[in-house]
Short mmCIF file of C-alpha atoms and ligand atoms in Angstrom, two decimals:
data_model
loop_
_atom_site.label_atom_id
_atom_site.label_comp_id
_atom_site.label_asym_id
_atom_site.label_seq_id
_atom_site.Cartn_x
_atom_site.Cartn_y
_atom_site.Cartn_z
CA MET A 83 171.54 130.99 65.45
CA ARG A 84 168.24 130.31 67.59
CA LEU A 85 167.95 126.82 65.88
CA GLU A 86 171.84 126.32 66.83
CA ARG A 87 170.95 126.73 70.78
CA VAL A 88 167.93 124.80 70.54
CA LYS A 89 169.89 121.88 69.13
CA ASP A 90 172.69 122.52 71.82
CA PHE A 91 170.09 122.56 74.46
CA PHE A 92 168.45 119.28 73.13
CA ILE A 93 171.84 117.36 72.72
CA PHE A 94 172.77 118.67 76.58
CA PHE A 95 169.54 117.29 77.91
CA ALA A 96 169.64 114.15 75.72
CA SER A 97 173.37 113.45 76.98
CA ILE A 98 172.14 113.81 80.69
CA GLY A 99 168.92 111.86 80.22
CA LEU A 100 170.64 108.95 78.64
CA PHE A 101 173.08 108.51 81.32
CA LEU A 102 170.47 108.61 83.99
CA ALA A 103 168.28 105.99 82.09
CA LEU A 104 171.32 103.85 82.15
CA TRP A 105 171.98 104.03 85.51
CA GLU A 106 168.52 103.27 86.71
CA ALA A 107 168.11 100.37 84.20
CA TYR A 108 171.52 99.07 85.70
CA TYR A 109 170.17 99.42 89.32
CA TRP A 110 166.87 97.48 88.59
CA ILE A 111 168.60 94.83 86.36
CA PHE A 112 171.64 94.11 88.01
CA VAL A 113 171.48 95.45 91.54
CA LYS A 114 168.13 96.00 93.25
CA ASN A 115 169.67 96.42 96.72
CA PRO A 116 168.96 99.86 98.37
CA PHE A 117 171.87 99.31 100.92
CA ILE A 118 174.48 99.37 98.20
CA LEU A 119 173.14 101.67 95.27
CA SER A 120 170.64 103.74 94.55
CA PRO A 121 168.86 104.50 91.09
CA PRO A 122 168.66 108.39 90.41
CA SER A 123 165.10 108.59 91.00
CA LYS A 124 165.44 107.75 94.63
CA VAL A 125 168.77 109.96 94.52
CA LEU A 126 166.88 112.97 93.52
CA VAL A 127 164.21 112.77 95.96
CA THR A 128 166.91 112.28 98.85
CA PHE A 129 168.96 115.09 97.41
CA VAL A 130 165.81 117.36 98.00
CA GLN A 131 165.11 116.08 100.99
CA LEU A 132 168.70 116.89 102.12
CA VAL A 133 168.65 120.24 100.93
CA ILE A 134 165.39 121.63 102.50
CA GLY A 135 166.22 119.63 105.64
CA ASP A 136 163.82 117.17 106.01
CA PRO A 137 163.46 115.86 109.71
CA LYS A 138 164.18 112.07 108.60
CA PHE A 139 167.91 113.25 107.85
CA ALA A 140 168.08 116.33 110.03
CA GLU A 141 167.66 114.03 113.20
CA THR A 142 170.58 112.08 112.47
CA GLY A 143 172.88 115.28 111.61
CA PHE A 144 172.41 115.25 107.95
CA SER A 145 171.84 118.93 107.14
CA MET A 146 172.99 119.79 103.43
CA PRO A 147 173.21 123.47 103.95
CA LEU A 148 174.86 123.43 107.16
CA ASP A 149 177.34 120.70 105.48
CA MET A 150 177.95 123.13 102.62
CA LEU A 151 178.82 125.75 104.80
CA TYR A 152 181.37 124.25 106.71
CA SER A 153 183.02 122.82 103.61
CA LEU A 154 183.13 126.23 102.29
CA TYR A 155 184.48 127.59 105.37
CA HIS A 156 187.49 125.13 105.18
CA TYR A 157 187.97 125.82 101.51
CA LEU A 158 188.11 129.56 102.09
CA TYR A 159 190.35 129.04 105.30
CA GLY A 160 192.89 127.00 103.43
CA PHE A 161 192.58 128.83 100.12
CA SER A 162 192.82 132.29 101.27
CA ILE A 163 196.20 131.28 102.96
CA ALA A 164 197.37 129.58 99.71
CA ILE A 165 196.77 132.74 97.72
CA LEU A 166 198.49 134.88 100.06
CA ILE A 167 201.57 132.97 100.63
CA GLY A 168 201.55 131.51 97.00
CA PHE A 169 201.06 134.97 95.38
CA SER A 170 203.73 136.73 97.59
CA LEU A 171 206.29 133.95 97.05
CA GLY A 172 205.51 133.71 93.42
CA LEU A 173 206.07 137.60 93.07
CA ILE A 174 209.50 137.62 95.07
CA ALA A 175 210.89 134.46 93.35
CA GLY A 176 209.56 135.33 89.87
CA TRP A 177 211.32 138.78 90.15
CA SER A 178 214.67 137.43 91.91
CA LYS A 179 216.61 134.78 90.34
CA LYS A 180 218.57 134.19 93.60
CA VAL A 181 215.03 133.75 95.57
CA GLU A 182 213.95 131.20 92.81
CA LYS A 183 217.07 129.26 92.72
CA PHE A 184 216.85 129.09 96.60
CA LEU A 185 212.94 128.06 96.82
CA TYR A 186 213.56 125.76 93.81
CA PRO A 187 215.12 122.63 95.80
CA VAL A 188 212.06 122.82 98.48
CA ILE A 189 209.32 123.18 95.87
CA GLU A 190 210.36 120.41 93.91
CA LEU A 191 211.01 118.16 97.00
CA ILE A 192 207.61 118.61 98.41
CA ARG A 193 205.30 119.19 95.39
CA PRO A 194 205.28 115.55 94.32
CA ILE A 195 203.78 114.37 97.15
CA PRO A 196 199.99 114.36 97.00
CA PRO A 197 198.34 116.69 99.32
CA ILE A 198 196.22 113.53 100.56
CA ALA A 199 199.44 112.02 102.06
CA TRP A 200 199.93 115.19 104.40
CA ILE A 201 196.67 114.29 106.14
CA PRO A 202 198.13 112.04 108.69
CA ILE A 203 200.96 114.33 109.75
CA ALA A 204 198.43 117.18 109.54
CA ILE A 205 196.09 115.36 112.06
CA LEU A 206 198.99 114.30 114.25
CA LEU A 207 200.26 117.98 114.24
CA LEU A 208 197.04 119.87 114.40
CA LYS A 209 194.69 117.40 116.07
CA LEU A 210 191.15 117.06 114.32
CA THR A 211 190.40 120.47 113.81
CA HIS A 212 189.51 123.10 111.09
CA THR A 213 192.94 124.13 110.61
CA ALA A 214 193.99 120.66 109.89
CA ALA A 215 191.56 120.59 106.85
CA ALA A 216 192.82 124.14 106.08
CA PHE A 217 196.07 122.84 106.17
CA ILE A 218 195.81 120.21 103.52
CA ILE A 219 193.81 122.73 101.23
CA PHE A 220 196.52 124.84 101.57
CA ILE A 221 199.15 122.30 100.69
CA GLY A 222 197.13 121.30 97.58
CA ALA A 223 196.49 125.10 96.21
CA VAL A 224 199.60 126.70 97.27
CA PHE A 225 202.02 125.24 94.40
CA PRO A 226 199.82 126.09 91.61
CA ILE A 227 199.22 129.79 92.51
CA LEU A 228 202.83 130.07 93.52
CA LEU A 229 204.33 128.56 90.16
CA ASN A 230 201.83 130.18 87.89
CA THR A 231 202.71 133.73 89.39
CA MET A 232 206.04 132.86 89.40
CA TYR A 233 205.99 132.06 85.70
CA GLY A 234 203.92 134.83 85.07
CA VAL A 235 206.36 137.31 86.84
CA SER A 236 209.40 136.08 85.31
CA SER A 237 208.01 136.19 81.87
CA VAL A 238 206.77 139.69 81.96
CA GLU A 239 208.29 141.43 78.70
CA LYS A 240 211.43 143.47 79.34
CA LYS A 241 209.99 146.38 77.28
CA TYR A 242 207.27 146.97 79.49
CA VAL A 243 209.42 147.35 82.61
CA GLU A 244 211.64 149.64 80.53
CA ALA A 245 208.80 151.65 79.19
CA ALA A 246 207.70 152.16 82.74
CA MET A 247 211.20 153.30 83.75
CA THR A 248 211.44 155.91 80.84
CA LEU A 249 208.29 157.40 82.14
CA GLY A 250 209.45 157.84 85.63
CA ALA A 251 208.71 154.56 87.29
CA THR A 252 212.30 153.93 88.55
CA LYS A 253 211.51 152.55 92.16
CA THR A 254 210.92 148.69 92.62
CA ALA A 255 207.96 149.02 94.29
CA ILE A 256 206.17 151.01 91.68
CA LEU A 257 207.22 148.94 88.79
CA LEU A 258 205.93 145.88 90.93
CA LYS A 259 202.71 147.22 91.55
CA LYS A 260 202.17 149.14 88.15
CA VAL A 261 203.69 146.94 85.81
CA ILE A 262 204.95 143.26 87.09
CA ILE A 263 201.57 142.59 89.18
CA PRO A 264 198.99 143.80 86.33
CA ALA A 265 201.20 141.94 83.49
CA SER A 266 201.14 138.79 85.23
CA MET A 267 197.79 138.67 86.38
CA PRO A 268 196.71 136.18 83.68
CA ALA A 269 199.08 133.82 84.76
CA PHE A 270 198.01 134.45 88.31
CA PHE A 271 194.44 133.69 87.72
CA ASN A 272 195.31 130.51 85.76
CA GLY A 273 197.04 129.28 89.12
CA LEU A 274 193.81 130.35 91.04
CA ARG A 275 191.66 128.35 89.04
CA VAL A 276 193.84 125.26 88.92
CA GLY A 277 194.52 125.61 92.80
CA SER A 278 191.14 126.20 93.41
CA GLY A 279 190.08 122.92 91.90
CA VAL A 280 192.58 121.22 93.84
CA ALA A 281 191.57 122.83 97.16
CA TRP A 282 188.11 121.54 96.73
CA MET A 283 189.25 118.08 96.14
CA CYS A 284 191.44 118.53 99.40
CA VAL A 285 188.45 119.86 101.14
CA VAL A 286 186.52 116.51 100.55
CA ALA A 287 189.71 114.44 101.40
CA ALA A 288 190.56 116.25 104.55
CA GLU A 289 186.80 115.95 106.10
CA LEU A 290 186.65 112.10 105.14
CA PHE A 291 188.82 111.76 108.25
CA GLY A 292 186.33 113.69 110.51
CA VAL A 293 188.06 116.91 111.36
CA SER A 294 184.74 118.11 112.22
CA GLN A 295 181.11 116.98 112.59
CA TYR A 296 179.75 118.82 109.48
CA GLY A 297 181.17 119.04 105.96
CA LEU A 298 180.22 117.55 102.81
CA GLY A 299 183.19 115.15 102.83
CA TYR A 300 182.77 113.94 106.24
CA LYS A 301 179.14 113.17 105.64
CA ILE A 302 179.66 111.02 102.50
CA GLN A 303 181.89 108.80 104.81
CA LEU A 304 179.06 108.64 107.36
CA ALA A 305 176.38 107.87 105.00
CA ARG A 306 178.39 104.87 103.90
CA LEU A 307 178.66 103.75 107.61
CA TYR A 308 174.78 104.05 107.76
CA HIS A 309 174.53 102.06 104.27
CA SER A 310 172.49 104.85 102.52
CA PRO A 311 174.06 105.17 98.83
CA ASP A 312 171.18 107.64 98.16
CA VAL A 313 172.65 110.29 100.59
CA VAL A 314 176.35 109.22 99.76
CA ILE A 315 175.70 110.12 95.90
CA SER A 316 173.45 113.32 96.87
CA TYR A 317 176.71 114.57 98.86
CA MET A 318 178.67 113.74 95.67
CA LEU A 319 176.30 115.72 93.47
CA ALA A 320 176.48 118.74 96.02
CA ILE A 321 180.54 118.72 95.92
CA GLY A 322 180.50 118.50 92.12
CA ILE A 323 177.73 121.35 91.70
CA ILE A 324 179.78 123.57 94.15
CA GLY A 325 183.16 122.85 92.38
CA LEU A 326 181.49 123.70 88.95
CA ILE A 327 180.05 126.92 90.68
CA LEU A 328 183.49 127.88 92.18
CA ASP A 329 185.31 127.06 89.00
CA ARG A 330 182.56 129.26 86.92
CA LEU A 331 183.03 132.31 89.41
CA TYR A 332 186.46 132.26 88.66
CA ARG A 333 186.28 132.10 84.99
CA GLY A 334 183.62 135.12 85.32
CA THR A 335 186.19 137.51 87.24
CA GLU A 336 188.95 136.37 85.03
CA ASN A 337 187.21 137.46 81.91
CA ARG A 338 185.81 140.29 83.58
CA LEU A 339 189.12 141.57 85.03
CA LEU A 340 191.47 140.81 82.15
CA LYS A 341 189.10 141.70 79.05
CA TRP A 342 192.33 143.34 77.94
CA ARG A 343 193.57 140.00 76.87
CA ARG A 344 190.92 139.51 74.44
CA GLY A 345 192.03 139.04 70.92
CA PHE A 346 195.40 138.11 71.94
CA VAL A 347 194.64 134.71 70.62
CA VAL A 348 193.07 135.94 67.50
CA GLU A 349 195.80 138.08 66.42
CA MET B 76 222.43 178.07 75.36
CA SER B 77 224.15 175.67 77.69
CA GLU B 78 224.61 172.27 77.21
CA ILE B 79 222.44 169.91 78.99
CA LEU B 80 223.68 166.66 77.45
CA GLN B 81 227.08 165.93 76.56
CA ILE B 82 228.06 162.78 74.64
CA LYS B 83 231.72 162.18 74.76
CA ASP B 84 233.57 159.39 72.52
CA VAL B 85 231.13 156.52 73.14
CA ARG B 86 231.81 153.28 72.29
CA LYS B 87 229.46 150.42 72.51
CA TRP B 88 229.76 146.61 71.80
CA PHE B 89 227.15 144.08 71.76
CA ASN B 90 227.90 140.16 72.26
CA SER B 91 226.62 138.44 69.21
CA GLU B 92 227.09 134.89 68.68
CA GLY B 93 230.01 134.83 71.02
CA LYS B 94 231.58 137.52 68.68
CA LYS B 95 231.93 141.33 69.79
CA LEU B 96 229.87 143.57 67.66
CA LEU B 97 230.88 147.38 67.78
CA VAL B 98 227.77 149.35 67.10
CA LEU B 99 228.94 152.69 68.26
CA ASP B 100 232.30 153.87 67.41
CA GLY B 101 233.44 156.94 69.11
CA ILE B 102 230.61 159.25 68.84
CA SER B 103 230.51 162.53 70.55
CA PHE B 104 228.37 165.70 70.15
CA ASP B 105 226.71 168.08 72.78
CA VAL B 106 223.04 168.89 72.99
CA ARG B 107 221.88 172.25 74.21
CA ALA B 108 218.84 172.98 76.27
CA GLY B 109 215.82 173.55 74.44
CA GLU B 110 217.16 172.25 71.05
CA PHE B 111 215.63 169.85 68.67
CA ILE B 112 218.25 167.11 67.79
CA GLY B 113 217.73 164.93 64.65
CA ILE B 114 219.61 161.49 64.53
CA VAL B 115 219.91 159.86 61.26
CA GLY B 116 221.41 156.85 59.78
CA PRO B 117 221.09 153.70 58.00
CA SER B 118 218.76 150.87 59.78
CA GLY B 119 220.71 148.90 62.12
CA CYS B 120 223.34 151.31 62.54
CA GLY B 121 222.84 151.91 66.24
CA LYS B 122 220.56 154.92 66.38
CA THR B 123 218.30 153.14 69.07
CA THR B 124 221.18 151.98 71.22
CA LEU B 125 222.32 155.55 71.29
CA LEU B 126 219.08 156.71 72.46
CA ARG B 127 218.84 153.86 75.11
CA ILE B 128 222.07 154.90 76.23
CA ILE B 129 220.82 158.62 77.01
CA ALA B 130 217.60 157.21 78.44
CA GLY B 131 219.76 155.23 80.97
CA LEU B 132 218.30 151.80 79.83
CA GLU B 133 222.09 150.92 78.42
CA LYS B 134 225.66 151.50 79.29
CA GLN B 135 228.06 152.61 77.04
CA ASP B 136 231.49 150.47 77.27
CA GLU B 137 233.76 153.54 76.49
CA GLY B 138 233.29 157.44 76.57
CA GLU B 139 230.92 159.53 78.80
CA VAL B 140 227.52 160.67 78.74
CA LEU B 141 226.84 163.79 80.88
CA LEU B 142 223.25 164.99 81.72
CA ARG B 143 223.95 168.70 83.14
CA GLY B 144 227.30 167.68 83.74
CA LYS B 145 226.94 164.26 85.66
CA PRO B 146 226.88 160.87 84.34
CA ILE B 147 224.01 158.86 83.81
CA LYS B 148 223.05 156.39 86.23
CA GLY B 149 219.89 155.10 84.91
CA PRO B 150 216.57 156.31 83.56
CA GLY B 151 214.98 159.14 85.51
CA GLN B 152 211.69 161.36 85.58
CA ASP B 153 213.78 164.38 83.60
CA ARG B 154 213.53 162.01 80.66
CA ALA B 155 210.67 160.37 78.62
CA MET B 156 211.11 158.12 75.60
CA VAL B 157 208.90 157.04 72.91
CA PHE B 158 209.73 153.32 71.89
CA GLN B 159 210.13 152.24 68.13
CA ASP B 160 207.69 149.35 69.02
CA TYR B 161 205.43 151.54 71.12
CA ALA B 162 205.82 148.96 74.26
CA LEU B 163 202.41 150.11 75.29
CA PHE B 164 200.92 148.56 78.30
CA PRO B 165 198.25 145.93 77.00
CA TRP B 166 196.49 145.98 80.62
CA ARG B 167 195.63 149.77 80.20
CA ASN B 168 193.30 151.29 77.78
CA VAL B 169 194.26 154.26 75.94
CA ILE B 170 193.52 156.98 78.72
CA GLY B 171 195.23 154.51 80.98
CA ASN B 172 198.35 154.42 79.25
CA ILE B 173 198.50 158.08 78.87
CA LEU B 174 197.95 158.37 82.72
CA PHE B 175 200.61 156.33 83.49
CA GLY B 176 203.54 159.02 83.97
CA LEU B 177 201.09 161.49 85.69
CA GLU B 178 200.33 158.61 88.25
CA ILE B 179 203.91 158.18 88.84
CA ARG B 180 204.39 162.02 89.39
CA ASN B 181 201.50 161.83 91.67
CA ILE B 182 199.57 164.56 89.77
CA PRO B 183 195.79 164.96 91.35
CA LYS B 184 193.35 162.45 89.20
CA LYS B 185 191.38 165.48 88.11
CA GLU B 186 194.38 167.26 86.56
CA ALA B 187 195.76 164.23 85.16
CA LEU B 188 192.68 163.57 83.38
CA GLU B 189 192.27 166.84 81.72
CA LYS B 190 195.93 166.66 80.86
CA ALA B 191 195.55 163.22 79.24
CA ASN B 192 192.42 164.32 77.40
CA ARG B 193 194.23 167.15 76.06
CA PHE B 194 196.93 165.01 74.48
CA ILE B 195 194.58 162.64 73.27
CA LYS B 196 193.06 165.45 71.25
CA LEU B 197 196.40 166.50 70.19
CA VAL B 198 197.38 163.04 68.84
CA GLY B 199 193.66 162.62 67.23
CA LEU B 200 192.42 159.74 69.52
CA GLU B 201 189.17 161.25 70.69
CA GLY B 202 186.45 158.17 70.71
CA PHE B 203 189.20 155.72 71.58
CA GLU B 204 190.04 156.48 75.32
CA ARG B 205 188.71 153.21 76.24
CA SER B 206 190.00 151.03 73.76
CA TYR B 207 192.82 148.61 74.60
CA PRO B 208 196.19 148.53 72.46
CA HIS B 209 194.92 145.23 70.74
CA GLU B 210 191.98 146.93 69.51
CA LEU B 211 194.11 149.61 67.52
CA SER B 212 195.75 149.91 64.18
CA GLY B 213 199.66 150.25 64.22
CA GLY B 214 199.50 153.96 63.55
CA MET B 215 197.05 154.42 66.35
CA ARG B 216 199.12 152.90 68.69
CA GLN B 217 202.04 154.93 67.89
CA ARG B 218 199.92 157.88 68.55
CA VAL B 219 199.34 156.55 71.88
CA ALA B 220 202.89 156.15 72.73
CA LEU B 221 203.64 159.50 71.59
CA ALA B 222 200.81 161.10 73.92
CA ARG B 223 202.12 158.85 76.80
CA ALA B 224 205.43 160.60 76.65
CA LEU B 225 204.66 163.98 75.68
CA VAL B 226 202.00 164.13 78.47
CA CYS B 227 204.81 163.71 81.38
CA GLU B 228 206.34 166.94 80.15
CA PRO B 229 209.84 166.03 80.80
CA GLU B 230 212.88 168.05 80.22
CA ILE B 231 214.22 165.88 77.56
CA LEU B 232 211.97 164.09 75.18
CA LEU B 233 213.79 161.02 73.58
CA MET B 234 211.95 159.72 70.36
CA ASP B 235 212.66 156.46 68.41
CA GLU B 236 210.85 156.77 64.88
CA PRO B 237 207.88 157.75 66.43
CA LEU B 238 206.05 158.57 63.57
CA SER B 239 207.07 155.52 61.35
CA ALA B 240 203.82 153.69 61.51
CA LEU B 241 201.70 156.76 60.26
CA ASP B 242 200.68 157.31 56.54
CA ALA B 243 202.50 160.21 54.87
CA GLN B 244 199.50 162.69 55.52
CA THR B 245 199.09 161.98 59.21
CA ARG B 246 202.80 162.18 59.70
CA ASN B 247 203.17 165.58 58.20
CA VAL B 248 200.52 166.82 60.38
CA MET B 249 202.14 165.14 63.66
CA GLN B 250 205.68 166.81 62.36
CA SER B 251 204.10 170.11 62.46
CA GLU B 252 202.32 169.44 65.80
CA LEU B 253 205.56 168.04 67.42
CA VAL B 254 207.27 171.31 66.09
CA ARG B 255 204.74 173.67 67.63
CA ILE B 256 204.77 171.70 70.89
CA TRP B 257 208.52 171.75 71.07
CA SER B 258 208.47 175.68 70.32
CA GLU B 259 205.77 176.33 73.08
CA THR B 260 207.23 174.32 75.68
CA LYS B 261 211.02 174.63 75.18
CA LYS B 262 211.69 171.18 75.85
CA THR B 263 214.83 169.36 74.63
CA ILE B 264 213.96 166.85 72.03
CA ILE B 265 216.42 164.16 70.49
CA TYR B 266 214.45 162.66 67.53
CA VAL B 267 215.81 159.34 65.99
CA THR B 268 214.66 158.70 62.38
CA HIS B 269 215.92 156.83 59.24
CA ASN B 270 213.74 159.43 57.38
CA ILE B 271 216.03 162.27 56.36
CA GLU B 272 213.49 164.54 55.32
CA GLU B 273 211.41 164.33 58.61
CA ALA B 274 214.74 165.24 60.46
CA VAL B 275 215.56 168.46 57.93
CA TYR B 276 211.91 169.68 58.37
CA MET B 277 211.97 169.45 62.28
CA ALA B 278 215.58 169.59 63.84
CA ASP B 279 217.73 172.17 64.59
CA ARG B 280 221.05 170.38 63.92
CA ILE B 281 221.09 166.55 62.75
CA VAL B 282 223.57 164.20 63.80
CA VAL B 283 224.46 162.06 60.76
CA LEU B 284 225.58 158.53 61.50
CA SER B 285 227.39 155.94 59.44
CA LYS B 286 226.40 152.46 58.86
CA ARG B 287 227.42 150.07 61.76
CA PRO B 288 229.55 150.51 63.43
CA ALA B 289 228.09 153.94 63.62
CA LYS B 290 230.69 156.97 63.67
CA LEU B 291 229.56 160.52 63.42
CA LEU B 292 229.59 161.57 59.85
CA ASP B 293 228.40 165.24 60.48
CA LEU B 294 226.47 167.48 62.75
CA ALA B 295 224.41 169.19 60.09
CA GLU B 296 222.90 172.51 61.25
CA VAL B 297 219.53 173.46 59.75
CA LYS B 298 219.31 177.23 59.27
CA MET B 299 215.88 177.54 57.61
CA GLU B 300 213.06 179.10 59.27
CA ARG B 301 209.95 177.49 60.62
CA PRO B 302 207.56 176.24 59.18
CA ARG B 303 209.64 174.94 56.92
CA ASP B 304 208.88 174.23 53.07
CA ARG B 305 209.71 170.86 52.13
CA PHE B 306 210.17 171.91 48.46
CA SER B 307 212.29 174.94 48.97
CA LYS B 308 215.91 174.50 47.14
CA GLU B 309 217.34 175.07 50.46
CA PHE B 310 215.35 172.00 51.96
CA ILE B 311 216.06 169.77 48.92
CA ASP B 312 219.73 170.55 48.93
CA LEU B 313 220.28 169.67 52.34
CA ARG B 314 218.31 166.57 52.07
CA ALA B 315 220.34 165.29 49.47
CA LYS B 316 223.66 166.46 50.88
CA ILE B 317 222.81 164.10 53.95
CA PHE B 318 221.38 161.42 51.86
CA ARG B 319 224.88 161.20 49.81
CA LEU B 320 226.84 161.47 52.91
CA ILE B 321 225.01 158.39 54.47
CA GLN B 322 225.50 156.52 51.00
CA SER B 323 229.07 157.07 50.47
N1 ADP C 532 220.73 143.90 73.03
C1 ADP C 532 221.45 143.60 72.03
N2 ADP C 532 222.36 142.59 71.85
C2 ADP C 532 222.81 142.39 70.44
N3 ADP C 532 222.98 143.00 69.71
C3 ADP C 532 222.21 144.10 69.82
C4 ADP C 532 221.33 144.43 70.72
N4 ADP C 532 220.65 145.59 70.50
C5 ADP C 532 220.91 146.15 69.31
N5 ADP C 532 221.91 145.43 68.80
C6 ADP C 532 222.56 145.36 67.43
O1 ADP C 532 223.14 146.39 67.28
C7 ADP C 532 223.02 146.97 66.02
C8 ADP C 532 222.49 148.44 66.19
O2 ADP C 532 220.93 148.22 66.66
P1 ADP C 532 220.06 149.61 66.94
O3 ADP C 532 220.66 150.54 67.65
O4 ADP C 532 218.71 148.72 67.21
O5 ADP C 532 219.96 150.13 65.26
P2 ADP C 532 218.82 151.05 64.72
O6 ADP C 532 217.94 151.73 65.72
O7 ADP C 532 219.89 152.10 64.12
O8 ADP C 532 218.14 150.53 63.56
C9 ADP C 532 222.31 145.92 65.15
O9 ADP C 532 223.01 145.53 64.49
C10 ADP C 532 221.46 145.18 66.38
O10 ADP C 532 221.32 143.81 65.95
MG1 MG C 533 215.91 151.51 65.76
#
């Protein structure tokens, strides 16, 4: 058991180490131009300087903590609205076939449009504002949440509803609260996780267009104009790390809240 | 005693592969308040269907089912049902499942917990309060299902083979417990089983159904004093009589 873990640890670092070594070598052999690419050794230094707010970057407005804050703000703004609307509509559409039929054409029409394609209309309609960014994020996240919730609700086994009714729960509101919602939580969480991933991608895409003076996506674009690939890659790294943390956060919550599911797969 | 439930010439069809399948063929009997009714019949004859009609989960196609003189419109708090396949809520642990009906009835939390714990003890599940259904054996799940319905203390308890997954030993103990609960609370119990001995041991009267389409073969009165002796001549004779009736 212990040995296994040591081995896994070793493989983990060997994998990353090899990747960085190849990248470093590629730079020094083929590129050797700090204005179009940076080696990992340089990126690491820049990353740390950006995080601690080194004046060298702070003077030009590159403050990683502040940029993260703005990006998280955009994410939460758009994502919370997506949860609210995706969950409510999913619940209603999953419960009522009529509503589902009514919503279906619109959903199927809008869903295949990539969220990024909405950026121009969002900017025209909402100008370069936080709300425009939130709108793009909303568009990206709402469909996974809506469709998964809908699926979860419509596939709640009839026997649970019947059992609840024979135990006295005959009102629709109580059935929703005590049976339909808890039973469809696994599907909802699935949608939440997928939706969050899309939302985070949309944050970057929306910010690229300069909806605000801060934000990870905006700074990536700005750093390109300054020909600072080390800054670009540092910001890419930050985006990846936050995306990973968000995903872990949802997985952790899911495992804690839905521990009743454990063993279903094994059975 | 007054009639709490009247079943009058009930017929029920199901659609099966495009054909109409007659399941209940003119069933009639009355249930008096406080009575323990057993329903026996071969499997697939329509026992569950009959119970579901009384529960309000299914509607008969012909005939009438009257609860205190009024037609049944749907499920209600005056009836609780134990399902043949338990139908425990997988997202609730044992105590959570048992608390369900009490939450619906807005029983104060403390009182509800006390009550739930009493029934957990009754069905012998102490120590498993926090376990989830998927962590329990079939017999234990069945006991949770039983406690979950009993704790609601409805006027009419509908039970669909509630002890079928238990071993013979536990089943006998639970049968005696059910009879005790029934005689203490004076609830009406309608108890479906394919185990004739079980019905003879517990019931006041036994509804004997034929194989599908179910017709009422007999409404056998069980006159023996409780607790009944499973090895008495009277017991064995009645059991044999019902057995032959169903076989014929
Ligand atoms: N919803 C349904 N749709 C079609 N056929 C059904 C349905 N429910 C029960 N049946 C059929 O009705 C018959 C009686 O079923 P059931 O009442 O469950 O019998 P029992 O409980 O006596 O074993 C069976 O043949 C079963 O297949
Ligand atoms: Mg049955």
